[in-house]
Coordinates of C-alpha atoms in Angstrom, one line a residue:
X1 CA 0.0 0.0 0.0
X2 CA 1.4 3.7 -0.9
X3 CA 1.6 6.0 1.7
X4 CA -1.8 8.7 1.9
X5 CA -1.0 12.4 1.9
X6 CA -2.0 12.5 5.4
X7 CA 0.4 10.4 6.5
X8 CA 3.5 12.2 4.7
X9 CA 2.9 15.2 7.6
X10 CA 4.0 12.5 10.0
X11 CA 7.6 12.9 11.2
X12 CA 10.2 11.8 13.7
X13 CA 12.1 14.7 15.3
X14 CA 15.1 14.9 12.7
X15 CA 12.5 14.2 9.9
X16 CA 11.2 17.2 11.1
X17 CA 14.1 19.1 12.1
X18 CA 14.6 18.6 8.3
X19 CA 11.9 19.9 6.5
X20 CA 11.6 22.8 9.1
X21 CA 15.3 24.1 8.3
X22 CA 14.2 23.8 4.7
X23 CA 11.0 26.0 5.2
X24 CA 12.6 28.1 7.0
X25 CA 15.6 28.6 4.5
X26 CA 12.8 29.2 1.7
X27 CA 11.5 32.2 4.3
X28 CA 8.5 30.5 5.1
X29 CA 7.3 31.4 9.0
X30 CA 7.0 28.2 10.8
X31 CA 4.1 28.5 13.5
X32 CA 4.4 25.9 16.5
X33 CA 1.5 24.4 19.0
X34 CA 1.0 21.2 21.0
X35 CA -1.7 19.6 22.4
X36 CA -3.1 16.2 23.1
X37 CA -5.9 16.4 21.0
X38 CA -7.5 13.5 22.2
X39 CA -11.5 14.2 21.4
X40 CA -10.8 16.2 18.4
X41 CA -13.7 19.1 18.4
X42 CA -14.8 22.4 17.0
X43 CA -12.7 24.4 19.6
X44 CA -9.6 22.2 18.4
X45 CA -10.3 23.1 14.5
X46 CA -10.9 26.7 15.1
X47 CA -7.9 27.0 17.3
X48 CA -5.3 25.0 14.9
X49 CA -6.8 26.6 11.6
X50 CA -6.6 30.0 12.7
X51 CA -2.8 29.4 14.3
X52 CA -1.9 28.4 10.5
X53 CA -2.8 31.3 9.3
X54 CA -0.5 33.4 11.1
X55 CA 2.6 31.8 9.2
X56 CA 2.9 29.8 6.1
X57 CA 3.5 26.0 8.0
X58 CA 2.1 24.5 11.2
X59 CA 4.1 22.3 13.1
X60 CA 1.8 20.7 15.7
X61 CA 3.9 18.4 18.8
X62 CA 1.2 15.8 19.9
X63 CA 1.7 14.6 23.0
X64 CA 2.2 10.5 23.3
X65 CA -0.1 8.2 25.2
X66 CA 1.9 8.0 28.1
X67 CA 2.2 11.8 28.8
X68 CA -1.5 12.1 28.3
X69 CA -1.6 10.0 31.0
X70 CA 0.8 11.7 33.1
X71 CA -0.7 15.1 32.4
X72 CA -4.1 13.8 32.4
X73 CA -4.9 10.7 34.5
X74 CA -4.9 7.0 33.9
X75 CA -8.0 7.1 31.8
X76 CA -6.5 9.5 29.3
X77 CA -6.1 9.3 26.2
X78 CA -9.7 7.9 25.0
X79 CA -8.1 7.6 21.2
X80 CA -4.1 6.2 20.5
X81 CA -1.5 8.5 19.8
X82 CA -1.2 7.2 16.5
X83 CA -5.4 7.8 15.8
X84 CA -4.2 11.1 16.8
X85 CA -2.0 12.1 14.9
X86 CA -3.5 10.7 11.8
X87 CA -6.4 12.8 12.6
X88 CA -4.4 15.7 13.0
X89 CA -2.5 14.9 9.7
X90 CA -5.4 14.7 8.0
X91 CA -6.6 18.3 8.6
X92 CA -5.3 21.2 5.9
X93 CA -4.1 23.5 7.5
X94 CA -1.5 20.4 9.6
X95 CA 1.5 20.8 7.5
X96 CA 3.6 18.4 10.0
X97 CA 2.9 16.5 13.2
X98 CA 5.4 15.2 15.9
X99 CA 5.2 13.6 18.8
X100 CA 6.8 14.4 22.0
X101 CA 7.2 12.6 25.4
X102 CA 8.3 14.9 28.0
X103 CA 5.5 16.8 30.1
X104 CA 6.1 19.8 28.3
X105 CA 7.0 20.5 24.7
X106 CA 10.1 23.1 25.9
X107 CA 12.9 20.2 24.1
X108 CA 11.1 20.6 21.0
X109 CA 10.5 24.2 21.0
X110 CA 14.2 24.3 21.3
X111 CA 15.0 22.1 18.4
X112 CA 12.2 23.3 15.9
X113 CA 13.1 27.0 16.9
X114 CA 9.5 28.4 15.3
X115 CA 9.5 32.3 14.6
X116 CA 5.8 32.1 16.0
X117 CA 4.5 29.9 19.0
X118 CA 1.1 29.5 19.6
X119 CA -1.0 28.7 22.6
X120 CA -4.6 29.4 23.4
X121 CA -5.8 32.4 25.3
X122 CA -6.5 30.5 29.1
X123 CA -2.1 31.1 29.1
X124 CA -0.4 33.9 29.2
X125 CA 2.4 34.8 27.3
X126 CA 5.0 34.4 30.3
X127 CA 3.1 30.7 31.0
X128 CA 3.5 29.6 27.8
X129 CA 6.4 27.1 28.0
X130 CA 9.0 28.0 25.8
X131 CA 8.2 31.5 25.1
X132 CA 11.4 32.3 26.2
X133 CA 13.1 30.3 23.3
X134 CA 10.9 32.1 20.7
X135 CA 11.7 35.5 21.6
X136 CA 15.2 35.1 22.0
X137 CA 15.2 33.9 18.6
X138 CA 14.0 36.9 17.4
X139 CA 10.2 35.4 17.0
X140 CA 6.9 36.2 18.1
X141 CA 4.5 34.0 20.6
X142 CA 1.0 34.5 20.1
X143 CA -2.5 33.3 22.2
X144 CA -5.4 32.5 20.1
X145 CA -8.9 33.6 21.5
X146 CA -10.3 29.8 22.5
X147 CA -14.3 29.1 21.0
X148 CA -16.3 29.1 24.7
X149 CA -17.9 25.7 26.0
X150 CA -15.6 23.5 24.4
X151 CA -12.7 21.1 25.9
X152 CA -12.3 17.4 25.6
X153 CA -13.1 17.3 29.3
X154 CA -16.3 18.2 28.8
X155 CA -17.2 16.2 26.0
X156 CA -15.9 12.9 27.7
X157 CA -18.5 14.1 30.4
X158 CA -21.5 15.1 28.5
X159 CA -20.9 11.4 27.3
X160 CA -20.5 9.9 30.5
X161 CA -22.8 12.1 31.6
X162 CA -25.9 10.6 28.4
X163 CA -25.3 6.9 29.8
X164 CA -26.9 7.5 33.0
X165 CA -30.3 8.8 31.5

């Protein structure tokens, strides 16, 4: 079987480290974000589509099952981190995908070196981890305005919630 277009986004860390240098050496911006991405909802889509259009690639670190756990608890992730980052392959505006083990993505921030990082708007700038990284480098860190009454949490719970009824 060939490989699907999707799955081309999908890269190990010097893979990625790769193709980055080469974007970069064409002057395309490279935006960065990370995420678990678990439930995959509107909020997600709105957030990640509108962090793409404030460079020319998007570079999403995906957190592996085993930090979702650590982050999240022991019945996190719902979905396998490689259904994740399929998924997030699969969307448009996902030029590549990575994963990442540590608790936070401050290793690969620091290897990628993005000229824009991207986090949502429940951080501020001096929370967002690597920020520091960015700026020093000359880039910009952005927060993105998150769509209200959406988060994975709450969706696992509305579900949870509709069995009882």
């Amino acid at each position: 079987m060939s490989m699907l277009p999707s799955q081309e986004k999908i890269f190990t860390l010097p893979q990625l480290l790769t193709k980055v240098g080469e974007w970069q050496a064409q002057g395309q911006k490279v935006v960065f974000t990370n995420g678990c991405f678990d439930i995959v909802h509107i909020g997600h889509v709105d957030y990640l589509e509108r962090a793409r259009l404030l460079g020319d690639k998007l570079v999403v670190g995906l957190n592996t099952d085993q930090s979702v756990s650590r982050i999240k608890g022991p019945s996190r992730p719902l979905q396998d981190e490689m259904s994740r980052i399929r998924v997030m392959a699969s969307f448009w505006f996902v030029d590549a995908v990575v994963l990442f083990d540590q608790e936070t993505p401050l290793e690969l921030i620091k290897a990628v070196q993005p000229d824009i990082l991207v986090k949502g708007d429940d951080y501020t700038l001096e929370n967002i981890v690597g920020h520091d990284v960015v700026l020093a480098k000359g880039g910009t860190v952005k927060t993105i305005p998150l769509v209200k009454g959406y988060s994975t949490s709450q969706v696992v719970a509305k579900i949870l919630g509709d069995q009882h009824s």
